[in-house]
Amino acid sequence: MSPPPSRKRTASQDETHAVHDSHSSKAAKTVPSASQQNNSQQADTQRRERSAKNLYDDTLKMIDRNVRVMDRKVSGETGDDPLDYTTDDYAKLVCRHSKTVNALAAVDNTLAFNLVLSMADASHADLDTTLEMCGEDPAETARYFQSLDNLLLLLIKAREQPAELCWQLLEVPVRWSRRRTRSQDAESDEDPDEWSEPDYE
């Protein structure tokens, strides 16, 4: 015996309402609020900054390690012929990190800028170490250092201007100003020759 049609419609309507309710609850769960989005973006930014700092630190350690190895080769400690190495070899060691600089610049321009300065400092050696230390091909040497210069120029242009300077010029006393009138000088009992230097401390 089949149930009455009215009860069938009621059951169908109940199922429809249940489906709508479940969809609305799912939709409410999947749509994050504005605060949740901000928190997520902030967490993502912090994660990228931490990764950039770790990459920066690891790259500096790698550069220092490679330079120490090259120093030992140049000094003959490893049995290598010091004449086989020039300052170009130091430049090659650091120029291979150019991609790292670009990756850092996308996250933290200051880290990228400091890394290039460290690379430039490690890109040359004491030219008096050996007779051939300055290299034999000036064009090859210039190519590496030009690459470093180009990296540095791009980062300098991208550096943000400070909102305000951390220092300001000291205010010159009025008595030293050219706007002081003769009448003011006449009223003054001070001898200009006895004026003391301002205290800058």
PDB file of C-alpha atoms in Angstrom, residues 57-123:
ATOM      1  CA  ASP A  57      72.200  33.505   5.308  1.00  0.00           C
ATOM      2  CA  ASP A  58      72.875  30.242   3.464  1.00  0.00           C
ATOM      3  CA  THR A  59      74.225  32.097   0.427  1.00  0.00           C
ATOM      4  CA  LEU A  60      76.625  34.152   2.549  1.00  0.00           C
ATOM      5  CA  LYS A  61      77.924  30.989   4.195  1.00  0.00           C
ATOM      6  CA  MET A  62      78.395  29.369   0.797  1.00  0.00           C
ATOM      7  CA  ILE A  63      80.298  32.377  -0.543  1.00  0.00           C
ATOM      8  CA  ASP A  64      82.575  32.481   2.497  1.00  0.00           C
ATOM      9  CA  ARG A  65      83.257  28.767   2.230  1.00  0.00           C
ATOM     10  CA  ASN A  66      84.076  28.939  -1.488  1.00  0.00           C
ATOM     11  CA  VAL A  67      86.347  31.952  -1.011  1.00  0.00           C
ATOM     12  CA  ARG A  68      88.286  30.155   1.724  1.00  0.00           C
ATOM     13  CA  VAL A  69      88.759  27.171  -0.586  1.00  0.00           C
ATOM     14  CA  MET A  70      89.974  29.464  -3.371  1.00  0.00           C
ATOM     15  CA  ASP A  71      92.357  31.207  -0.966  1.00  0.00           C
ATOM     16  CA  ARG A  72      93.940  27.871  -0.097  1.00  0.00           C
ATOM     17  CA  LYS A  73      94.355  27.037  -3.766  1.00  0.00           C
ATOM     18  CA  VAL A  74      95.936  30.398  -4.522  1.00  0.00           C
ATOM     19  CA  SER A  75      98.306  30.130  -1.574  1.00  0.00           C
ATOM     20  CA  GLY A  76      99.400  26.649  -2.676  1.00  0.00           C
ATOM     21  CA  GLU A  77      98.116  24.881   0.442  1.00  0.00           C
ATOM     22  CA  THR A  78      96.200  22.327  -1.625  1.00  0.00           C
ATOM     23  CA  GLY A  79      99.095  21.522  -3.956  1.00  0.00           C
ATOM     24  CA  ASP A  80      97.615  23.508  -6.838  1.00  0.00           C
ATOM     25  CA  ASP A  81      99.739  25.872  -8.889  1.00  0.00           C
ATOM     26  CA  PRO A  82      98.909  29.413  -7.686  1.00  0.00           C
ATOM     27  CA  LEU A  83      99.619  30.709 -11.188  1.00  0.00           C
ATOM     28  CA  ASP A  84      96.573  28.814 -12.446  1.00  0.00           C
ATOM     29  CA  TYR A  85      94.218  31.184 -10.635  1.00  0.00           C
ATOM     30  CA  THR A  86      93.359  34.824 -11.194  1.00  0.00           C
ATOM     31  CA  THR A  87      90.971  37.314  -9.677  1.00  0.00           C
ATOM     32  CA  ASP A  88      88.483  36.231 -12.344  1.00  0.00           C
ATOM     33  CA  ASP A  89      88.041  32.959 -10.475  1.00  0.00           C
ATOM     34  CA  TYR A  90      86.843  34.856  -7.426  1.00  0.00           C
ATOM     35  CA  ALA A  91      84.406  36.839  -9.552  1.00  0.00           C
ATOM     36  CA  LYS A  92      83.051  33.620 -11.062  1.00  0.00           C
ATOM     37  CA  LEU A  93      82.382  32.241  -7.583  1.00  0.00           C
ATOM     38  CA  VAL A  94      80.057  35.084  -6.685  1.00  0.00           C
ATOM     39  CA  CYS A  95      78.420  35.788 -10.043  1.00  0.00           C
ATOM     40  CA  ARG A  96      76.816  32.364  -9.974  1.00  0.00           C
ATOM     41  CA  HIS A  97      74.576  33.703  -7.185  1.00  0.00           C
ATOM     42  CA  SER A  98      72.961  36.333  -9.422  1.00  0.00           C
ATOM     43  CA  LYS A  99      69.718  34.337  -9.589  1.00  0.00           C
ATOM     44  CA  THR A 100      69.609  34.289  -5.803  1.00  0.00           C
ATOM     45  CA  VAL A 101      69.849  38.082  -5.791  1.00  0.00           C
ATOM     46  CA  ASN A 102      66.885  38.329  -8.155  1.00  0.00           C
ATOM     47  CA  ALA A 103      64.876  35.927  -6.011  1.00  0.00           C
ATOM     48  CA  LEU A 104      65.595  37.942  -2.874  1.00  0.00           C
ATOM     49  CA  ALA A 105      64.800  41.239  -4.593  1.00  0.00           C
ATOM     50  CA  ALA A 106      61.243  40.059  -5.211  1.00  0.00           C
ATOM     51  CA  VAL A 107      60.742  39.635  -1.453  1.00  0.00           C
ATOM     52  CA  ASP A 108      63.198  41.927   0.345  1.00  0.00           C
ATOM     53  CA  ASN A 109      65.194  44.507  -1.570  1.00  0.00           C
ATOM     54  CA  THR A 110      67.442  45.221   1.422  1.00  0.00           C
ATOM     55  CA  LEU A 111      68.582  41.604   1.678  1.00  0.00           C
ATOM     56  CA  ALA A 112      69.284  41.532  -2.052  1.00  0.00           C
ATOM     57  CA  PHE A 113      71.227  44.801  -1.833  1.00  0.00           C
ATOM     58  CA  ASN A 114      73.348  43.564   1.081  1.00  0.00           C
ATOM     59  CA  LEU A 115      74.025  40.289  -0.698  1.00  0.00           C
ATOM     60  CA  VAL A 116      75.360  42.085  -3.781  1.00  0.00           C
ATOM     61  CA  LEU A 117      77.655  44.171  -1.578  1.00  0.00           C
ATOM     62  CA  SER A 118      78.975  40.984   0.021  1.00  0.00           C
ATOM     63  CA  MET A 119      79.421  39.420  -3.404  1.00  0.00           C
ATOM     64  CA  ALA A 120      81.351  42.455  -4.616  1.00  0.00           C
ATOM     65  CA  ASP A 121      83.605  42.298  -1.573  1.00  0.00           C
ATOM     66  CA  ALA A 122      84.364  38.634  -2.264  1.00  0.00           C
ATOM     67  CA  SER A 123      84.771  39.036  -6.032  1.00  0.00           C
TER      68      SER A 123
END
